[in-house]
XYZ file of C-alpha atoms in Angstrom:
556
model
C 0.000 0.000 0.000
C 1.679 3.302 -0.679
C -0.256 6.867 -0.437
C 1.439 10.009 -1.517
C 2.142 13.180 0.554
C 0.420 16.194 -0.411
C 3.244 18.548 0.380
C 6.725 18.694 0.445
C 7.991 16.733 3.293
C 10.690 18.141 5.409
C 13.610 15.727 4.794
C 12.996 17.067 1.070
C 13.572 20.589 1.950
C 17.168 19.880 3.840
C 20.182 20.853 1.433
C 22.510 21.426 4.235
C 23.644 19.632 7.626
C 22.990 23.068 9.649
C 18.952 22.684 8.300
C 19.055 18.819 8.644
C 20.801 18.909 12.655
C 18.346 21.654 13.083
C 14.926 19.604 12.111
C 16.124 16.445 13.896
C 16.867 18.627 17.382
C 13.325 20.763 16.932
C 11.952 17.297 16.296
C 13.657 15.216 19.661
C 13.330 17.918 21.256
C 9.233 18.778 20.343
C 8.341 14.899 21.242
C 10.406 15.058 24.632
C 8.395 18.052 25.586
C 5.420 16.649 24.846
C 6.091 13.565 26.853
C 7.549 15.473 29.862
C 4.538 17.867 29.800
C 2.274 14.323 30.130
C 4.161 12.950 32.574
C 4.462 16.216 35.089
C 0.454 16.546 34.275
C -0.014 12.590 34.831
C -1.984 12.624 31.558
C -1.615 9.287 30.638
C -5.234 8.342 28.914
C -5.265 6.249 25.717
C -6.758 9.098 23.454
C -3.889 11.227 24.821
C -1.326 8.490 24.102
C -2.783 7.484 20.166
C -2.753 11.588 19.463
C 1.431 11.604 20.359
C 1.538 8.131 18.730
C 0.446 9.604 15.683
C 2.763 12.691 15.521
C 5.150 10.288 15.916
C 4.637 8.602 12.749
C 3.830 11.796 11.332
C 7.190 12.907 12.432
C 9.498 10.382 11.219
C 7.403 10.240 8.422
C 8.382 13.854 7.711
C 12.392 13.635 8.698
C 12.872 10.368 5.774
C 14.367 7.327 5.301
C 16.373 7.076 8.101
C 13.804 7.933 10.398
C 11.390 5.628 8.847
C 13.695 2.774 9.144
C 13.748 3.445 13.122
C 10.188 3.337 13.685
C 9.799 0.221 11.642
C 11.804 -1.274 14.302
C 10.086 0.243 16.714
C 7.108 -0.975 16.133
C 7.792 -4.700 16.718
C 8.434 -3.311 20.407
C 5.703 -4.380 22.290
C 8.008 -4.773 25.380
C 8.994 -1.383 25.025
C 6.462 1.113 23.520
C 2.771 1.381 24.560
C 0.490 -0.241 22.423
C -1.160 2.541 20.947
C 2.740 3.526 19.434
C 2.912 0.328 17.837
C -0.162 0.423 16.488
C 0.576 3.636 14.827
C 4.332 2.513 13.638
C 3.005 -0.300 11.895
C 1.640 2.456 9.441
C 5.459 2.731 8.703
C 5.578 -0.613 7.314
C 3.480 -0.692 4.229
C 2.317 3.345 4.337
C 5.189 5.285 2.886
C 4.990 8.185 0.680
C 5.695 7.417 -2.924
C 7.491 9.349 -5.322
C 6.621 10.926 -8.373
C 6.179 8.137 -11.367
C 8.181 10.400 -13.601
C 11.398 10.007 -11.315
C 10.875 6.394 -11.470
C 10.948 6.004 -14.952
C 13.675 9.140 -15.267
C 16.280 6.625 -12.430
C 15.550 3.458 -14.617
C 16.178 4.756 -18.206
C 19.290 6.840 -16.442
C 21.058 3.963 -14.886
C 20.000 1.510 -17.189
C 21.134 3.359 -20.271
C 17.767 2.892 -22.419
C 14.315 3.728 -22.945
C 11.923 2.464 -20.623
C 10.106 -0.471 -23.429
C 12.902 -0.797 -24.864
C 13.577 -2.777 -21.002
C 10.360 -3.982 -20.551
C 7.180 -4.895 -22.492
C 4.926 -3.299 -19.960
C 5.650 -0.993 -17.146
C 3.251 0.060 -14.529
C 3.653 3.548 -13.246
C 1.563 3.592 -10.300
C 3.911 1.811 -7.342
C 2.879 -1.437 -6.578
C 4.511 -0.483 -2.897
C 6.468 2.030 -1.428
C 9.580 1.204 1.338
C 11.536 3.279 3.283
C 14.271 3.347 0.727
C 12.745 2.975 -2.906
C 9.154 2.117 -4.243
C 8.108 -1.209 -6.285
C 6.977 -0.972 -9.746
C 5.130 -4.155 -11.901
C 6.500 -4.855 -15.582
C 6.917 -7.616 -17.895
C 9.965 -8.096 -19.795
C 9.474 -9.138 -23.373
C 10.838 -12.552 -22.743
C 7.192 -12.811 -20.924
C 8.219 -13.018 -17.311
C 6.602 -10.854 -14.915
C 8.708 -8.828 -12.453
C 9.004 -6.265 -10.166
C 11.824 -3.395 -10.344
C 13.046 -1.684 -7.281
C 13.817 2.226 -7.836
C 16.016 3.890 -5.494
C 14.237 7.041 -3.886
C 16.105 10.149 -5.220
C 18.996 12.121 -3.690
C 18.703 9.239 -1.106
C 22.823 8.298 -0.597
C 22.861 12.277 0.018
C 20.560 12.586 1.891
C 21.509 9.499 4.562
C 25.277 11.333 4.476
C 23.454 13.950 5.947
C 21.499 12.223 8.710
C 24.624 10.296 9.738
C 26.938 13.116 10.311
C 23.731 15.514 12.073
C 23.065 12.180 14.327
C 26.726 11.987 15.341
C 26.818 15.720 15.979
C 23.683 14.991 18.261
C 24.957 11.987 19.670
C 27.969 13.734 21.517
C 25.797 16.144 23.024
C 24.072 13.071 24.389
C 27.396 11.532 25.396
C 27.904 13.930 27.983
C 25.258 13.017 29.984
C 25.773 8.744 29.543
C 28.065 7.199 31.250
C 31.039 6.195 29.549
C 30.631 2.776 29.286
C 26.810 3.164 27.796
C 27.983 6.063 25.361
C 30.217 3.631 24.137
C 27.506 1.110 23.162
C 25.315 3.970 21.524
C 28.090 4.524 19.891
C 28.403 1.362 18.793
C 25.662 1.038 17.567
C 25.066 4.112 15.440
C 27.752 3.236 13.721
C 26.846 -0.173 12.560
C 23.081 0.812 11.699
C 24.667 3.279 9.045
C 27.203 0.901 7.971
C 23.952 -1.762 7.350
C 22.004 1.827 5.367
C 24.973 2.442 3.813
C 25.110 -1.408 1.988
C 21.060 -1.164 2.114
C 21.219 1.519 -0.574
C 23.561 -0.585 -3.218
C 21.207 -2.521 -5.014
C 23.702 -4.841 -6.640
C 24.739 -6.002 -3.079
C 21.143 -7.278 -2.741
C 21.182 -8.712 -5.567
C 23.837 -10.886 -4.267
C 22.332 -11.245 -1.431
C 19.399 -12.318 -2.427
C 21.529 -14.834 -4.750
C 23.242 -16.346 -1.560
C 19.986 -16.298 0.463
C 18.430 -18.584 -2.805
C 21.436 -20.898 -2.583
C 21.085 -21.253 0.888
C 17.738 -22.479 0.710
C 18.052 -24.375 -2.591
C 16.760 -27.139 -0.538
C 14.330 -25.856 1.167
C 11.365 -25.616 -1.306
C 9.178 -24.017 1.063
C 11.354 -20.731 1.244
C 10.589 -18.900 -1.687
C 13.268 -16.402 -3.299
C 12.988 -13.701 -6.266
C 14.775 -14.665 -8.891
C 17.417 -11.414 -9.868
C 17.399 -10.310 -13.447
C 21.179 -9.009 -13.482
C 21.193 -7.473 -17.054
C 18.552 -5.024 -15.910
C 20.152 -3.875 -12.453
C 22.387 -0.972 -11.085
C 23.153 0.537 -7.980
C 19.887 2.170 -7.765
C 17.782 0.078 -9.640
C 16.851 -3.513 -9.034
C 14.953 -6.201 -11.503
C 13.254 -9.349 -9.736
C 10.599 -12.003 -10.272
C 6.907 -11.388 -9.118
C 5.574 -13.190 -6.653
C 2.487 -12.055 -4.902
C 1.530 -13.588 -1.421
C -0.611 -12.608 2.277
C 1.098 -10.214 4.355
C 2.795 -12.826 6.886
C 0.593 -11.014 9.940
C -3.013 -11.224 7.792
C -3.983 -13.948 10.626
C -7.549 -13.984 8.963
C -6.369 -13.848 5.139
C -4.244 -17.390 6.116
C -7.477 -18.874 7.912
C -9.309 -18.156 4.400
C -7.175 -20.011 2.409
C -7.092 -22.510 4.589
C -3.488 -22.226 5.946
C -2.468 -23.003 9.312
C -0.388 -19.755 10.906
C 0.905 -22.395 13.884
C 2.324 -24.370 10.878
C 3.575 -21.026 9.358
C 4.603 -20.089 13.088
C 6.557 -23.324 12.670
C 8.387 -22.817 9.433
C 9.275 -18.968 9.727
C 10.884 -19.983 13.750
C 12.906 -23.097 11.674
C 13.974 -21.046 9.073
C 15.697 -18.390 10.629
C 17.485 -21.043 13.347
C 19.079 -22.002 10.350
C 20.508 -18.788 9.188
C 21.351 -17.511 12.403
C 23.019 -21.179 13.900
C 23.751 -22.989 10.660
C 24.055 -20.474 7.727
C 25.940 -17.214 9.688
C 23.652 -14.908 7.079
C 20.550 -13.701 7.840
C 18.048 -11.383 7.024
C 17.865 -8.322 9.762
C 14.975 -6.503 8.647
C 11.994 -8.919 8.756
C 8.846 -6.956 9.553
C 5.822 -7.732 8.393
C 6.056 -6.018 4.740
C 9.012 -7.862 4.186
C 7.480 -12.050 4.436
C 4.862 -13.020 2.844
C 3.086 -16.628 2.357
C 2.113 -18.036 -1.042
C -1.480 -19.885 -1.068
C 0.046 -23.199 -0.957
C 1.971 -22.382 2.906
C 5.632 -21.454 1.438
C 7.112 -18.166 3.144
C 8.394 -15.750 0.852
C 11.192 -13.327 1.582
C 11.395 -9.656 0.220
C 13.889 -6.887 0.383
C 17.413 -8.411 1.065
C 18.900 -4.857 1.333
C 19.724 -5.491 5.037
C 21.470 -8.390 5.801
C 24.092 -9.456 8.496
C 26.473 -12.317 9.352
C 27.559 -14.080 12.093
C 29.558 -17.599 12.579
C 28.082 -20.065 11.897
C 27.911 -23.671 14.153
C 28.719 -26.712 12.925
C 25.713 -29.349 13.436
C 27.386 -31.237 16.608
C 27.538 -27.694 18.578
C 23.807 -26.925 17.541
C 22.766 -30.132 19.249
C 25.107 -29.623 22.383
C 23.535 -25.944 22.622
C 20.055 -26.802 21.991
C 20.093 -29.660 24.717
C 22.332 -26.891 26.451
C 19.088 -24.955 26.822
C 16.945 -28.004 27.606
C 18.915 -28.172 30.060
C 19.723 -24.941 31.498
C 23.427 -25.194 31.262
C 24.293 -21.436 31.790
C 27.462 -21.813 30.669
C 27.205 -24.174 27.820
C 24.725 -21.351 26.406
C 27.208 -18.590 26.856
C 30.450 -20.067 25.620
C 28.409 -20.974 22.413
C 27.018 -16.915 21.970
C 30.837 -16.187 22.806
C 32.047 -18.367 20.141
C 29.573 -16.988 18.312
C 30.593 -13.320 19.053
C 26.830 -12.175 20.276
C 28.496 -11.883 23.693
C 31.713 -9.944 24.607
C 33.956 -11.513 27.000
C 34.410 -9.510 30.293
C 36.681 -10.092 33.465
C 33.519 -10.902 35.451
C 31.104 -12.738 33.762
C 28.674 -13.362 36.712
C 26.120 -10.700 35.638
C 25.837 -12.254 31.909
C 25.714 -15.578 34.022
C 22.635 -14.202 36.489
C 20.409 -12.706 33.448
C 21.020 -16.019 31.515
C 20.193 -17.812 34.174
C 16.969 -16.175 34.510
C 16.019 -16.154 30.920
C 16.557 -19.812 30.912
C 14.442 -20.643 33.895
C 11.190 -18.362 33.054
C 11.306 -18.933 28.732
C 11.972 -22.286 27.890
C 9.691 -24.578 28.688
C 6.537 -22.149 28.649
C 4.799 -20.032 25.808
C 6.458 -16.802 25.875
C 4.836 -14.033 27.711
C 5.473 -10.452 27.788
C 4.193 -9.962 31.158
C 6.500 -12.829 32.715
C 9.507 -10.076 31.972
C 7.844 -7.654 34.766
C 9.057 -11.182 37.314
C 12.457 -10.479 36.550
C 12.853 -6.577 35.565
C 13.707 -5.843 38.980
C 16.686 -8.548 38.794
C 17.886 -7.724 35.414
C 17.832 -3.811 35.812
C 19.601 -4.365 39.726
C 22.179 -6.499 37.258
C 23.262 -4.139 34.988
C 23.090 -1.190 37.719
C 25.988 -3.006 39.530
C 28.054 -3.670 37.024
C 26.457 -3.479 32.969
C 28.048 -5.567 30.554
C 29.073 -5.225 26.687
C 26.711 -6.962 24.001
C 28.458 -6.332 20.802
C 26.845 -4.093 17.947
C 25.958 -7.075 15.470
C 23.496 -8.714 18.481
C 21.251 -5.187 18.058
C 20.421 -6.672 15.000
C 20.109 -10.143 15.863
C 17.644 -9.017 19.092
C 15.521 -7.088 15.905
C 14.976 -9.332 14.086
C 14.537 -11.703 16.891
C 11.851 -9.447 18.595
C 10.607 -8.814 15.224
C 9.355 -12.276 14.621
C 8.558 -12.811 18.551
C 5.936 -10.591 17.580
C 4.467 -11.867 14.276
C 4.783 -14.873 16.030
C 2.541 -13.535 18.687
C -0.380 -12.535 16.283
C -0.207 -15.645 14.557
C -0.514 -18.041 17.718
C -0.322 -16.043 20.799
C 0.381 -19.673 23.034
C 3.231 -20.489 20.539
C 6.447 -22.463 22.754
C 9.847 -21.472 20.814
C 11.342 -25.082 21.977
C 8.327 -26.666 20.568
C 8.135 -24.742 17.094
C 12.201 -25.774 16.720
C 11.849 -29.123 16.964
C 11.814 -29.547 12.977
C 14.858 -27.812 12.994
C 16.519 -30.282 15.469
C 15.179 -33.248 13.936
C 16.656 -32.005 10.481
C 20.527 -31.968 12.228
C 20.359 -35.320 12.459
C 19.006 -36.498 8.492
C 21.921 -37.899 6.751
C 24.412 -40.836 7.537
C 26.945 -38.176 9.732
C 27.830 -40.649 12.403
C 29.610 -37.842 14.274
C 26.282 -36.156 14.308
C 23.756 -38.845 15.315
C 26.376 -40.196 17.978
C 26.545 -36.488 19.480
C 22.712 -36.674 19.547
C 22.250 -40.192 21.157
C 24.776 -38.608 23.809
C 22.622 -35.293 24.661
C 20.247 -37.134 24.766
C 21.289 -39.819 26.781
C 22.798 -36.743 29.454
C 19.508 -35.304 28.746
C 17.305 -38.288 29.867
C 19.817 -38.321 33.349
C 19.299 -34.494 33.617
C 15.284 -35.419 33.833
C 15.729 -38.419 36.329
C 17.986 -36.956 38.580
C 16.768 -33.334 38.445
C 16.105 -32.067 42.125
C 12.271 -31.048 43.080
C 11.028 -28.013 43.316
C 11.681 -27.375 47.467
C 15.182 -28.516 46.553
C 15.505 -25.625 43.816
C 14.160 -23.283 45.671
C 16.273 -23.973 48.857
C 19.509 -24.064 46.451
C 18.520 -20.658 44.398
C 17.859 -18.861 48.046
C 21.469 -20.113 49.235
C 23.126 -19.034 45.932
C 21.308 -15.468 46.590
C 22.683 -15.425 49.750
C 26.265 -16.064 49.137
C 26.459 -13.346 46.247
C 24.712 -10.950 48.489
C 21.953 -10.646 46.376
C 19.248 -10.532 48.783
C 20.423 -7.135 50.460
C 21.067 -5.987 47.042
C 17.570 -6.458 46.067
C 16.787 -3.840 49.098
C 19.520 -0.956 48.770
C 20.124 -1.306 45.406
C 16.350 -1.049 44.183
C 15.037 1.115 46.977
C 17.744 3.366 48.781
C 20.300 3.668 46.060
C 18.084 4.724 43.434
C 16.740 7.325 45.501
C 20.284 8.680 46.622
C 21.003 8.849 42.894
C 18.066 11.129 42.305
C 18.816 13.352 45.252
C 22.022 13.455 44.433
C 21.060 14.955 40.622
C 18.419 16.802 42.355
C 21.162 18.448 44.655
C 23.490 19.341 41.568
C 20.527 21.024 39.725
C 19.407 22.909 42.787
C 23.221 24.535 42.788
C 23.341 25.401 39.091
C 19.666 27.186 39.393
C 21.091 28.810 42.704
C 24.599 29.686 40.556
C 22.220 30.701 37.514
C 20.089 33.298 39.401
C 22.678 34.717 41.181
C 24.874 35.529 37.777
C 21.925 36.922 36.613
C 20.715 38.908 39.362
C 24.246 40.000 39.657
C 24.703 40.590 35.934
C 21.513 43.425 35.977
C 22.970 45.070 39.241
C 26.236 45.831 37.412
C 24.557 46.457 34.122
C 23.525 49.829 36.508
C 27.014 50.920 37.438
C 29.693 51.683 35.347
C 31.372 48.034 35.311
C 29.980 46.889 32.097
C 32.538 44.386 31.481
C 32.092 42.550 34.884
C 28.128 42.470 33.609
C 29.007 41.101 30.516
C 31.638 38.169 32.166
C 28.401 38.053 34.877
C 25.457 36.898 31.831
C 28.614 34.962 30.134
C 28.653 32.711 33.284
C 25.390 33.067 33.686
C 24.626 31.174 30.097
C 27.243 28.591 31.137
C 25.569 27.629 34.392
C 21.968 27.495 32.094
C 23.789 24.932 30.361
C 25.018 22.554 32.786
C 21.470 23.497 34.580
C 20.159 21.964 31.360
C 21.958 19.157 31.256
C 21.502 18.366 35.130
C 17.517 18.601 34.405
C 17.494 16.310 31.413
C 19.676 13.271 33.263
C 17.136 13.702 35.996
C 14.397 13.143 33.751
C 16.067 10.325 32.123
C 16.535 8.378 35.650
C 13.381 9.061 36.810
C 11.639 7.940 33.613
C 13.954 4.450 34.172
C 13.021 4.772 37.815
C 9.282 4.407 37.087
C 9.358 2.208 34.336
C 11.052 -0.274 36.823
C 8.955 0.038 38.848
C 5.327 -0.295 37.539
């Protein structure tokens, strides 16, 4: 679906990085009011909350690509954002603006160096969808085969040059209020989600990404692939087979045609086990305008502009870590995510150990359930306030597109157990005759079988878990560290902000006194310190608000 914007949107209207910081600040900095304004009113109705949900959208919608791209992710957040945000950033995945036809045609006949039929037999002009990046268009080629071509939005490399070096400038005004370690990760981050735009906008690397994701799945009949038509592709312009399906979250378009979404459930969970443990190349942007399913139950794949890698396992270490889990062997899940590199190795490991060790005793042997991570946010958030730990940039992506699914998978069977939905995954390691392989399974799950008989009762658990707690100290952690020393932290801001207001009136106040004598300089040196203490006033205020917001949000 694709509607087109009846004015000129503001991203269009940036030709410099002074206009482009300044929209992105007056556009932070609008939404921040508005949600500080809410919360010091405690206006906190739904009607309220769908109204800033919607200027949201409206918002990003008006900064660009960039923008557009983080509310897409966004709105898979259901741990994170209200519901009436995602709701409203879901319009981000199939509601972009389209461009003009004309520039459509004018990119293709420009990069492809000849007249639009002499390409194609038939070209439609109207978008048959418009993304983030580029819009869709129908044709046939005169060979007869129906395809799609992929046109790069205009004056788009230029313009995401633009948002990454106004970001960065932003982002080190933000550093100074992070600590060191977390402005680091942000960091991080940042950089690797332009790195990923930055390959997103070279067509020909999909193309070959979409070649390797094909050859991956050669096998696999039920993952369906675009075939890439090289001889009409460019940089900014790519040529691919047409195949229509239901948007992957249509629960009641599936039903109709008679599908099963717990089967689909099943396959989409299966398939991406395999390009995250097996393959090492997966694809990081699947929201819900990305997968689609064909009538007959195969899951198609779209846009392979944003892909990322990791190592992959060999089929004996998939086994040990999936029985790992069954298991809740802490550390056999860690070292593999190390080997892996989706966890950094640190000097003390024990907090990576503790939130493992809590994600593995509340989420595998249950149906996942977004209100079983209020049981632990207390534990996690006392975790990383004693000592935080390092996830490295790549597992941002990974957790997307992890969280992404999570929640398609939600809408499609909202009981849906991630051990039971992999089983067709684990049962495929072992097809073959690898005798390494099935003698690695018959072990697990020989130790397995043991783990079950031998496995203590609950009292027993519970008596062990409350002994563990008390050796690390845990217990009288749970009391200072969530009650007394988040409180001192916020008096102790408080404290610093009351001294800059004190140091900011005083300037002032002192600053129109001289302005009345002759001492005009001392004045001026007076208002000069007086802006300076505004500053770090301003900066005092806005970590205040950021701890209290975390504050509260731990502890609703």
């Amino acid at each position: 679906m694709v509607s087109s914007p009846s004015r000129s949107l503001r991203w269009q209207r940036s030709s410099n990085l002074f206009a482009r910081k300044r929209d992105i600040f007056l556009a932070v900095f609008t939404f921040a009011w508005f949600l500080g304004w809410d919360q010091f009113w405690q206006r906190r109705s739904t009607v309220l909350r769908t109204r800033r949900a919607r200027w949201l959208v409206h918002t990003l919608l008006d900064l660009g690509p960039t923008f557009i791209k983080i509310g897409q992710f966004l709105s898979t957040r259901i741990d994170l954002l209200p519901l009436e945000y995602v709701e409203a950033l879901t319009e981000l995945q199939d509601k972009v603006p389209q461009f003009a036809p004309s520039q459509a045609i004018a990119i293709v006949e420009t990069e492809l160096g000849k007249p639009l039929y002499t390409l194609y037999r038939d070209f439609d002009s109207q978008p048959l969808a418009a993304a983030s990046l580029g819009q869709v268009h129908r044709a046939r080629l005169h060979t007869g085969e129906e395809v799609v071509v992929k046109v790069q939005r205009p004056g788009l490399a230029k313009l995401i040059e633009l948002d990454y070096r106004a970001i960065g400038g932003l982002l080190k005004l933000l550093y100074r209020v992070l600590p060191r370690r977390r402005a680091q990760e942000l960091e991080a981050v940042y950089q690797e989600f332009f790195a990923i735009l930055f390959r997103e906008i070279d067509y020909l690397q999909e193309g070959k990404n979409a070649d390797r994701f094909r050859q991956n799945f050669a096998n696999y009949p039920r993952i369906v692939v675009p075939r890439i038509y090289w001889q009409y592709c460019s940089n900014k312009v790519l040529t691919m087979t047409y195949i229509p399906g239901i948007k992957v979250d249509n629960r009641a378009a599936l039903e109709a045609c008679g599908l099963n979404p717990k089967q689909i459930n099943q396959l989409g969970i299966c398939c991406y086990l395999k390009q995250l443990l097996q393959d090492g190349f997966f694809h990081a942007d699947p929201h819900p305008g990305n997968l689609a399913v064909t009538e007959a139950g195969d899951l198609i794949f779209y846009d392979y502009g944003m892909m990322a890698e990791v190592m992959a396992l060999d089929k004996d270490q998939m086994i040990k870590t999936f029985f790992a889990v069954m298991k809740k062997d802490t550390e056999q899940v860690i070292l593999t995510l190390t080997t892996m590199g989706l966890i950094e190795p640190v000097a003390d490991m024990t907090p990576v150990k503790r939130v493992m060790q809590m994600i593995l005793e509340e989420f595998t042997e249950k149906p996942l359930d977004v209100r079983a991570f209020e049981q632990i946010k207390h534990d996690v958030y006392a975790i990383f306030e004693q000592q935080p730990f390092r996830l490295p940039s790549k597992m941002t992506y990974i957790l997307k597109s992890l969280t992404t699914l999570d929640g398609i998978a939600r809408i499609l069977d909202p009981e849906y157990n991630l051990t039971a939905a992999a089983q067709p995954f684990i049962k495929s390691l072992a097809t073959g005759n690898r005798g390494k392989v099935l003698g690695t399974l018959a072990r697990q799950a020989r130790e397995f079988i043991q783990y079950k008989f031998n496995q203590p009762t609950g009292t027993e658990l519970a008596l062990r878990r409350l002994e563990e707690r008390l050796e690390r100290g845990e217990l009288l952690l749970r009391v200072r560290s969530q009650e007394s020393e988040r409180v001192l932290q916020r008096l102790q801001l408080g404290v610093k902000c009351l001294v800059y207001a004190c140091l900011v009136g005083f300037t002032f106040l002192s600053g129109a006194i001289l302005l009345t004598t002759s001492y005009i300089g001392m004045a001026i040196a007076a208002y000069g310190l007086c802006g300076v203490s505004s500053l770090f006033l301003l900066q005092g205020l806005t970590h205040l608000l950021v701890r209290e917001k975390l504050d509260r949000l731990v502890e609703k």
